[in-house]
PDB file of C-alpha atoms and ligand atoms in Angstrom:
ATOM      1  CA  UNK A  55      41.787 267.413   0.430  1.00 75.00           C
ATOM      2  CA  UNK A  56      40.470 266.100   3.789  1.00 85.00           C
ATOM      3  CA  UNK A  57      36.709 265.791   3.936  1.00 93.00           C
ATOM      4  CA  UNK A  58      34.808 267.889   6.459  1.00 95.00           C
ATOM      5  CA  UNK A  59      31.237 268.381   7.654  1.00 97.00           C
ATOM      6  CA  UNK A  60      29.512 271.552   6.459  1.00 98.00           C
ATOM      7  CA  UNK A  61      26.309 272.717   8.124  1.00 98.00           C
ATOM      8  CA  UNK A  62      23.989 275.380   6.731  1.00 98.00           C
ATOM      9  CA  UNK A  63      21.242 276.670   8.994  1.00 97.00           C
ATOM     10  CA  UNK A  64      18.853 279.568   8.698  1.00 96.00           C
ATOM     11  CA  UNK A  65      15.258 280.714   8.330  1.00 93.00           C
ATOM     12  CA  UNK A  66      12.867 279.344   5.702  1.00 90.00           C
ATOM     13  CA  UNK A  67      13.612 280.245   2.080  1.00 90.00           C
ATOM     14  CA  UNK A  68      17.071 281.698   2.555  1.00 93.00           C
ATOM     15  CA  UNK A  69      18.415 279.509  -0.215  1.00 93.00           C
ATOM     16  CA  UNK A  70      20.092 277.010   2.101  1.00 95.00           C
ATOM     17  CA  UNK A  71      19.436 273.999  -0.123  1.00 94.00           C
ATOM     18  CA  UNK A  72      20.591 275.834  -3.245  1.00 94.00           C
ATOM     19  CA  UNK A  73      23.928 276.651  -1.635  1.00 97.00           C
ATOM     20  CA  UNK A  74      24.254 273.207  -0.062  1.00 96.00           C
ATOM     21  CA  UNK A  75      23.623 271.502  -3.404  1.00 94.00           C
ATOM     22  CA  UNK A  76      26.187 273.662  -5.201  1.00 96.00           C
ATOM     23  CA  UNK A  77      28.848 273.020  -2.549  1.00 97.00           C
ATOM     24  CA  UNK A  78      28.187 269.290  -2.521  1.00 95.00           C
ATOM     25  CA  UNK A  79      28.456 269.120  -6.323  1.00 93.00           C
ATOM     26  CA  UNK A  80      31.711 271.073  -6.369  1.00 96.00           C
ATOM     27  CA  UNK A  81      33.311 269.119  -3.526  1.00 96.00           C
ATOM     28  CA  UNK A  82      31.858 265.739  -4.440  1.00 94.00           C
ATOM     29  CA  UNK A  83      30.161 265.598  -1.046  1.00 95.00           C
ATOM     30  CA  UNK A  84      26.783 264.154  -0.095  1.00 93.00           C
ATOM     31  CA  UNK A  85      24.024 266.755   0.249  1.00 94.00           C
ATOM     32  CA  UNK A  86      21.293 266.106   2.791  1.00 95.00           C
ATOM     33  CA  UNK A  87      18.210 268.304   3.054  1.00 96.00           C
ATOM     34  CA  UNK A  88      17.204 267.631   6.658  1.00 97.00           C
ATOM     35  CA  UNK A  89      13.962 269.600   6.211  1.00 97.00           C
ATOM     36  CA  UNK A  90      12.857 266.945   3.712  1.00 97.00           C
ATOM     37  CA  UNK A  91      12.890 264.413   6.551  1.00 98.00           C
ATOM     38  CA  UNK A  92      10.535 266.512   8.694  1.00 98.00           C
ATOM     39  CA  UNK A  93       8.360 267.108   5.654  1.00 98.00           C
ATOM     40  CA  UNK A  94       8.180 263.378   4.818  1.00 98.00           C
ATOM     41  CA  UNK A  95       7.243 262.555   8.427  1.00 98.00           C
ATOM     42  CA  UNK A  96       4.543 265.254   8.244  1.00 98.00           C
ATOM     43  CA  UNK A  97       3.220 263.755   5.025  1.00 98.00           C
ATOM     44  CA  UNK A  98       3.013 260.332   6.693  1.00 98.00           C
ATOM     45  CA  UNK A  99       1.204 261.805   9.733  1.00 98.00           C
ATOM     46  CA  UNK A 100      -1.300 263.642   7.530  1.00 98.00           C
ATOM     47  CA  UNK A 101      -2.001 260.637   5.328  1.00 98.00           C
ATOM     48  CA  UNK A 102      -2.433 258.317   8.305  1.00 98.00           C
ATOM     49  CA  UNK A 103      -4.299 260.764  10.535  1.00 98.00           C
ATOM     50  CA  UNK A 104      -1.661 260.629  13.249  1.00 98.00           C
ATOM     51  CA  UNK A 105      -2.307 263.150  16.010  1.00 98.00           C
ATOM     52  CA  UNK A 106       1.169 264.525  16.718  1.00 98.00           C
ATOM     53  CA  UNK A 107       0.030 265.945  20.053  1.00 97.00           C
ATOM     54  CA  UNK A 108      -0.347 262.407  21.410  1.00 98.00           C
ATOM     55  CA  UNK A 109       3.030 260.884  22.281  1.00 97.00           C
ATOM     56  CA  UNK A 110       1.937 257.231  21.971  1.00 97.00           C
ATOM     57  CA  UNK A 111       0.505 257.856  18.499  1.00 98.00           C
ATOM     58  CA  UNK A 112       3.722 259.537  17.410  1.00 98.00           C
ATOM     59  CA  UNK A 113       5.937 256.742  18.735  1.00 98.00           C
ATOM     60  CA  UNK A 114       3.772 254.089  17.099  1.00 98.00           C
ATOM     61  CA  UNK A 115       3.782 255.915  13.765  1.00 98.00           C
ATOM     62  CA  UNK A 116       7.544 256.518  13.796  1.00 98.00           C
ATOM     63  CA  UNK A 117       8.084 252.752  14.044  1.00 98.00           C
ATOM     64  CA  UNK A 118       6.403 252.436  10.645  1.00 98.00           C
ATOM     65  CA  UNK A 119       8.424 255.144   8.962  1.00 98.00           C
ATOM     66  CA  UNK A 120      11.541 254.438   6.984  1.00 97.00           C
ATOM     67  CA  UNK A 121      13.322 257.355   5.311  1.00 97.00           C
ATOM     68  CA  UNK A 122      16.011 257.052   2.701  1.00 96.00           C
ATOM     69  CA  UNK A 123      17.777 259.492   0.400  1.00 95.00           C
ATOM     70  CA  UNK A 124      18.418 258.056  -3.066  1.00 94.00           C
ATOM     71  CA  UNK A 125      20.551 259.960  -5.570  1.00 91.00           C
ATOM     72  CA  UNK A 126      18.729 260.702  -8.808  1.00 91.00           C
ATOM     73  CA  UNK A 127      21.182 261.081 -11.702  1.00 89.00           C
ATOM     74  CA  UNK A 128      18.605 262.972 -13.773  1.00 89.00           C
ATOM     75  CA  UNK A 129      17.740 265.680 -11.239  1.00 83.00           C
ATOM     76  CA  UNK A 130      21.201 265.584  -9.661  1.00 82.00           C
ATOM     77  CA  UNK A 131      19.843 265.470  -6.114  1.00 84.00           C
ATOM     78  CA  UNK A 132      19.375 262.922  -3.382  1.00 90.00           C
ATOM     79  CA  UNK A 133      15.622 262.505  -3.289  1.00 95.00           C
ATOM     80  CA  UNK A 134      13.749 261.452  -0.194  1.00 97.00           C
ATOM     81  CA  UNK A 135      11.872 258.164  -0.126  1.00 98.00           C
ATOM     82  CA  UNK A 136       9.224 257.469   2.481  1.00 98.00           C
ATOM     83  CA  UNK A 137       8.706 253.720   2.907  1.00 98.00           C
ATOM     84  CA  UNK A 138      10.137 253.146  -0.584  1.00 97.00           C
ATOM     85  CA  UNK A 139       7.981 255.827  -2.244  1.00 98.00           C
ATOM     86  CA  UNK A 140       9.716 258.816  -3.792  1.00 97.00           C
ATOM     87  CA  UNK A 141       7.986 261.789  -2.106  1.00 98.00           C
ATOM     88  CA  UNK A 142      10.530 264.489  -3.030  1.00 96.00           C
ATOM     89  CA  UNK A 143       7.874 266.558  -4.858  1.00 94.00           C
ATOM     90  CA  UNK A 144       4.826 265.732  -2.736  1.00 96.00           C
ATOM     91  CA  UNK A 145       6.490 267.068   0.408  1.00 97.00           C
ATOM     92  CA  UNK A 146       6.762 270.549  -1.155  1.00 92.00           C
ATOM     93  CA  UNK A 147       2.961 270.923  -1.098  1.00 90.00           C
ATOM     94  CA  UNK A 148       1.412 273.780   0.858  1.00 89.00           C
ATOM     95  CA  UNK A 149      -0.519 271.379   3.098  1.00 94.00           C
ATOM     96  CA  UNK A 150       2.786 269.902   4.264  1.00 96.00           C
ATOM     97  CA  UNK A 151       4.340 273.374   4.639  1.00 92.00           C
ATOM     98  CA  UNK A 152       1.400 274.413   6.817  1.00 93.00           C
ATOM     99  CA  UNK A 153       1.926 271.580   9.297  1.00 96.00           C
ATOM    100  CA  UNK A 154       5.629 270.746   9.199  1.00 96.00           C
ATOM    101  CA  UNK A 155       6.793 273.227  11.840  1.00 95.00           C
ATOM    102  CA  UNK A 156       4.354 271.790  14.374  1.00 96.00           C
ATOM    103  CA  UNK A 157       5.487 268.250  13.608  1.00 97.00           C
ATOM    104  CA  UNK A 158       9.165 269.269  13.722  1.00 96.00           C
ATOM    105  CA  UNK A 159       8.616 270.712  17.195  1.00 95.00           C
ATOM    106  CA  UNK A 160       7.686 267.295  18.635  1.00 97.00           C
ATOM    107  CA  UNK A 161      10.529 265.918  20.775  1.00 97.00           C
ATOM    108  CA  UNK A 162      10.164 262.295  19.613  1.00 98.00           C
ATOM    109  CA  UNK A 163      10.130 263.353  15.958  1.00 98.00           C
ATOM    110  CA  UNK A 164      13.345 265.331  16.449  1.00 97.00           C
ATOM    111  CA  UNK A 165      15.070 262.462  18.224  1.00 97.00           C
ATOM    112  CA  UNK A 166      14.089 260.131  15.390  1.00 98.00           C
ATOM    113  CA  UNK A 167      15.361 262.485  12.661  1.00 98.00           C
ATOM    114  CA  UNK A 168      18.521 263.665  14.442  1.00 97.00           C
ATOM    115  CA  UNK A 169      19.720 260.094  15.114  1.00 97.00           C
ATOM    116  CA  UNK A 170      19.512 259.323  11.382  1.00 96.00           C
ATOM    117  CA  UNK A 171      21.155 262.605  10.402  1.00 96.00           C
ATOM    118  CA  UNK A 172      24.099 261.954  12.734  1.00 96.00           C
ATOM    119  CA  UNK A 173      24.598 258.511  11.220  1.00 94.00           C
ATOM    120  CA  UNK A 174      24.749 260.036   7.722  1.00 92.00           C
ATOM    121  CA  UNK A 175      27.600 262.312   8.813  1.00 89.00           C
ATOM    122  CA  UNK A 176      29.728 259.454  10.094  1.00 86.00           C
ATOM    123  CA  UNK A 177      31.966 259.447   7.049  1.00 84.00           C
ATOM    124  CA  UNK A 178      32.330 263.258   6.765  1.00 89.00           C
ATOM    125  CA  UNK A 179      32.149 264.707   3.252  1.00 94.00           C
ATOM    126  CA  UNK A 180      28.622 265.917   3.852  1.00 96.00           C
ATOM    127  CA  UNK A 181      26.730 269.198   3.484  1.00 97.00           C
ATOM    128  CA  UNK A 182      23.539 269.252   5.524  1.00 97.00           C
ATOM    129  CA  UNK A 183      21.098 272.118   5.697  1.00 97.00           C
ATOM    130  CA  UNK A 184      18.356 272.741   8.243  1.00 97.00           C
ATOM    131  CA  UNK A 185      17.668 274.672  11.432  1.00 96.00           C
ATOM    132  CA  UNK A 186      19.674 272.891  14.157  1.00 96.00           C
ATOM    133  CA  UNK A 187      22.444 271.199  12.198  1.00 97.00           C
ATOM    134  CA  UNK A 188      25.286 273.342  13.552  1.00 97.00           C
ATOM    135  CA  UNK A 189      23.872 273.458  17.087  1.00 96.00           C
ATOM    136  CA  UNK A 190      22.477 269.967  17.748  1.00 96.00           C
ATOM    137  CA  UNK A 191      23.159 267.513  14.927  1.00 97.00           C
ATOM    138  CA  UNK A 192      26.839 268.310  14.276  1.00 97.00           C
ATOM    139  CA  UNK A 193      28.030 270.649  17.036  1.00 97.00           C
ATOM    140  CA  UNK A 194      31.647 269.784  16.090  1.00 96.00           C
ATOM    141  CA  UNK A 195      31.287 270.439  12.351  1.00 97.00           C
ATOM    142  CA  UNK A 196      34.352 272.081  10.808  1.00 96.00           C
ATOM    143  CA  UNK A 197      32.343 274.692   8.883  1.00 97.00           C
ATOM    144  CA  UNK A 198      29.038 276.144  10.025  1.00 98.00           C
ATOM    145  CA  UNK A 199      27.216 278.669   7.893  1.00 98.00           C
ATOM    146  CA  UNK A 200      24.205 280.649   9.078  1.00 97.00           C
ATOM    147  CA  UNK A 201      22.409 281.962   6.017  1.00 96.00           C
ATOM    148  CA  UNK A 202      20.084 284.952   6.244  1.00 94.00           C
ATOM    149  CA  UNK A 203      18.211 287.152   3.806  1.00 94.00           C
ATOM    150  CA  UNK A 204      15.811 290.039   4.059  1.00 93.00           C
ATOM    151  CA  UNK A 205      12.244 288.728   4.807  1.00 93.00           C
ATOM    152  CA  UNK A 206      10.796 290.439   1.712  1.00 94.00           C
ATOM    153  CA  UNK A 207      13.428 288.789  -0.483  1.00 94.00           C
ATOM    154  CA  UNK A 208      12.650 285.412   1.054  1.00 94.00           C
ATOM    155  CA  UNK A 209       8.896 285.770   0.480  1.00 95.00           C
ATOM    156  CA  UNK A 210       9.481 286.684  -3.149  1.00 94.00           C
ATOM    157  CA  UNK A 211      11.809 283.730  -3.709  1.00 91.00           C
ATOM    158  CA  UNK A 212       9.418 281.228  -2.126  1.00 90.00           C
ATOM    159  CA  UNK A 213       6.455 282.732  -4.014  1.00 93.00           C
ATOM    160  CA  UNK A 214       8.226 282.247  -7.352  1.00 92.00           C
ATOM    161  CA  UNK A 215       9.066 278.653  -6.433  1.00 86.00           C
ATOM    162  CA  UNK A 216       5.507 277.805  -5.277  1.00 85.00           C
ATOM    163  CA  UNK A 217       3.818 279.656  -8.146  1.00 89.00           C
ATOM    164  CA  UNK A 218       5.292 277.297 -10.760  1.00 87.00           C
ATOM    165  CA  UNK A 219       3.541 274.408  -8.986  1.00 82.00           C
ATOM    166  CA  UNK A 220       0.374 276.212  -7.982  1.00 86.00           C
ATOM    167  CA  UNK A 221      -0.591 279.339  -9.979  1.00 91.00           C
ATOM    168  CA  UNK A 222      -3.487 280.034  -7.559  1.00 92.00           C
ATOM    169  CA  UNK A 223      -1.193 280.735  -4.663  1.00 91.00           C
ATOM    170  CA  UNK A 224      -1.026 284.326  -3.399  1.00 94.00           C
ATOM    171  CA  UNK A 225       1.949 286.220  -2.076  1.00 95.00           C
ATOM    172  CA  UNK A 226       0.070 286.785   1.209  1.00 95.00           C
ATOM    173  CA  UNK A 227      -0.379 283.048   1.734  1.00 94.00           C
ATOM    174  CA  UNK A 228       3.333 282.495   1.201  1.00 93.00           C
ATOM    175  CA  UNK A 229       4.239 285.380   3.545  1.00 94.00           C
ATOM    176  CA  UNK A 230       1.927 284.142   6.312  1.00 95.00           C
ATOM    177  CA  UNK A 231       3.308 280.613   6.037  1.00 92.00           C
ATOM    178  CA  UNK A 232       6.936 281.773   6.169  1.00 92.00           C
ATOM    179  CA  UNK A 233       6.311 284.026   9.170  1.00 93.00           C
ATOM    180  CA  UNK A 234       4.473 281.269  10.996  1.00 92.00           C
ATOM    181  CA  UNK A 235       7.197 278.700  10.333  1.00 91.00           C
ATOM    182  CA  UNK A 236      10.003 281.055  11.336  1.00 92.00           C
ATOM    183  CA  UNK A 237       8.160 281.843  14.560  1.00 94.00           C
ATOM    184  CA  UNK A 238       7.492 278.211  15.509  1.00 92.00           C
ATOM    185  CA  UNK A 239      10.975 277.048  14.420  1.00 91.00           C
ATOM    186  CA  UNK A 240      12.677 279.760  16.513  1.00 92.00           C
ATOM    187  CA  UNK A 241      10.508 279.429  19.594  1.00 94.00           C
ATOM    188  CA  UNK A 242      10.034 275.702  20.036  1.00 93.00           C
ATOM    189  CA  UNK A 243      11.316 274.029  23.184  1.00 92.00           C
ATOM    190  CA  UNK A 244      13.600 271.398  21.590  1.00 91.00           C
ATOM    191  CA  UNK A 245      16.548 272.569  19.463  1.00 90.00           C
ATOM    192  CA  UNK A 246      15.049 275.815  18.221  1.00 93.00           C
ATOM    193  CA  UNK A 247      16.564 277.583  15.234  1.00 93.00           C
ATOM    194  CA  UNK A 248      19.647 279.423  16.521  1.00 93.00           C
ATOM    195  CA  UNK A 249      22.904 280.562  15.053  1.00 96.00           C
ATOM    196  CA  UNK A 250      25.681 278.387  16.479  1.00 97.00           C
ATOM    197  CA  UNK A 251      28.233 280.567  18.262  1.00 96.00           C
ATOM    198  CA  UNK A 252      30.957 279.548  15.829  1.00 97.00           C
ATOM    199  CA  UNK A 253      28.827 279.864  12.690  1.00 98.00           C
ATOM    200  CA  UNK A 254      29.740 282.319   9.937  1.00 97.00           C
ATOM    201  CA  UNK A 255      26.825 284.532   8.898  1.00 97.00           C
ATOM    202  CA  UNK A 256      26.178 285.078   5.200  1.00 96.00           C
ATOM    203  CA  UNK A 257      23.431 287.546   4.311  1.00 96.00           C
ATOM    204  CA  UNK A 258      22.589 286.794   0.694  1.00 95.00           C
ATOM    205  CA  UNK A 259      19.873 289.448   0.162  1.00 95.00           C
ATOM    206  CA  UNK A 260      22.113 291.284  -2.288  1.00 94.00           C
ATOM    207  CA  UNK A 261      24.353 288.467  -3.459  1.00 95.00           C
ATOM    208  CA  UNK A 262      24.085 286.579  -6.716  1.00 95.00           C
ATOM    209  CA  UNK A 263      24.228 282.785  -6.504  1.00 95.00           C
ATOM    210  CA  UNK A 264      27.742 282.944  -7.917  1.00 97.00           C
ATOM    211  CA  UNK A 265      28.911 285.480  -5.313  1.00 97.00           C
ATOM    212  CA  UNK A 266      27.391 283.461  -2.505  1.00 97.00           C
ATOM    213  CA  UNK A 267      29.008 280.277  -3.789  1.00 98.00           C
ATOM    214  CA  UNK A 268      32.441 281.924  -4.067  1.00 97.00           C
ATOM    215  CA  UNK A 269      32.181 283.244  -0.532  1.00 97.00           C
ATOM    216  CA  UNK A 270      31.213 279.841   0.829  1.00 98.00           C
ATOM    217  CA  UNK A 271      33.984 278.083  -1.127  1.00 97.00           C
ATOM    218  CA  UNK A 272      36.515 280.491   0.373  1.00 97.00           C
ATOM    219  CA  UNK A 273      35.323 279.417   3.820  1.00 97.00           C
ATOM    220  CA  UNK A 274      35.521 275.745   2.861  1.00 96.00           C
ATOM    221  CA  UNK A 275      39.092 276.249   1.688  1.00 94.00           C
ATOM    222  CA  UNK A 276      40.072 277.970   4.934  1.00 92.00           C
ATOM    223  CA  UNK A 277      38.485 275.281   7.081  1.00 90.00           C
ATOM    224  CA  UNK A 278      39.912 272.432   5.031  1.00 88.00           C
ATOM    225  CA  UNK A 279      43.394 273.922   5.307  1.00 82.00           C
ATOM    226  CA  UNK A 280      42.974 274.252   9.079  1.00 67.00           C
ATOM    227  CA  UNK A 281      41.936 270.614   9.280  1.00 63.00           C
ATOM    228  CA  UNK A 282      44.912 269.505   7.242  1.00 64.00           C
ATOM    229  CA  UNK A 283      47.332 271.510   9.404  1.00 66.00           C
ATOM    230  CA  UNK A 284      45.853 269.966  12.550  1.00 67.00           C
ATOM    231  CA  UNK A 285      46.390 266.504  11.169  1.00 62.00           C
ATOM    232  CA  UNK A 286      50.044 266.976  10.162  1.00 54.00           C
TER     233      UNK A 286
HETATM  234  O1   DC B 347      14.029 273.554   5.140  1.00 52.02           O
HETATM  235  P1   DC B 347      12.521 273.288   4.998  1.00 52.02           P
HETATM  236  O2   DC B 347      11.720 274.530   4.772  1.00 52.02           O
HETATM  237  O3   DC B 347      12.220 272.235   3.998  1.00 52.02           O
HETATM  238  O4   DC B 347      12.102 272.698   6.421  1.00 52.02           O
HETATM  239  C1   DC B 347      10.781 272.323   6.697  1.00 52.02           C
HETATM  240  C2   DC B 347      10.495 272.484   8.174  1.00 52.02           C
HETATM  241  O5   DC B 347      11.218 271.502   8.931  1.00 52.02           O
HETATM  242  C3   DC B 347      10.856 273.837   8.770  1.00 52.02           C
HETATM  243  O6   DC B 347       9.727 274.638   8.947  1.00 52.02           O
HETATM  244  C4   DC B 347      11.478 273.519  10.095  1.00 52.02           C
HETATM  245  C5   DC B 347      11.738 272.056  10.113  1.00 52.02           C
HETATM  246  N1   DC B 347      13.156 271.732  10.229  1.00 52.02           N
HETATM  247  C6   DC B 347      13.672 271.580  11.490  1.00 52.02           C
HETATM  248  O7   DC B 347      12.978 271.809  12.464  1.00 52.02           O
HETATM  249  N2   DC B 347      14.959 271.202  11.656  1.00 52.02           N
HETATM  250  C7   DC B 347      15.734 270.977  10.595  1.00 52.02           C
HETATM  251  N3   DC B 347      16.992 270.585  10.783  1.00 52.02           N
HETATM  252  C8   DC B 347      15.230 271.146   9.289  1.00 52.02           C
HETATM  253  C9   DC B 347      13.929 271.543   9.137  1.00 52.02           C
END
């Protein structure tokens, strides 16, 4: 089967990474969580007191940032390393979540991350999830999925995920953070969150993981067949 590029975009906590991971495992593709890159950059900025509203500070800091995804055979995912430190779990902290949308709205940060993401897709056989993957990073991707879910469902899912790490967290805190991130991500000047015109929408509010996976695999099959026909 010819390898393709699959993009999955959508609002926060729609289950994009869950679907991307499952597809990558089934197809033997590389899975890249582009949000992890923005989160790792945010972590670096917070730790080093970088003011992301000052362009020179951002440019200087970006020169000192090296990001790498390294596959972990135990967890089964490609974990993000920031300057050789595995920060896959640290970047899920609330303090990062509270600042990441602002950092991801900075033009220089986006240019830095997008250039690396495009390089990773050079060989095809990749599933990348994020906000602008189908619109900006891989506008020519063979399969673009735009995942959505009811806001209440998304809040509940994220709450459950955060609660295991931090039992003091409240549902209101999670809701406020999701609403804020969705607003900033959709309204920023540079590559805001948008559905690509040729993206297929999947609303998974009432779908089980298995149903969602089957639906997505059907799309993969269709797109892979189209690609094969075009190459014969
Ligand atoms: O997918 P996530 O929640 O881990 O993403 C964290 C933040 O990064 C999110 O609020 C928006 C930003 N992001 C982005 O702007 N573009 C992407 N391709 C991926 C994430």
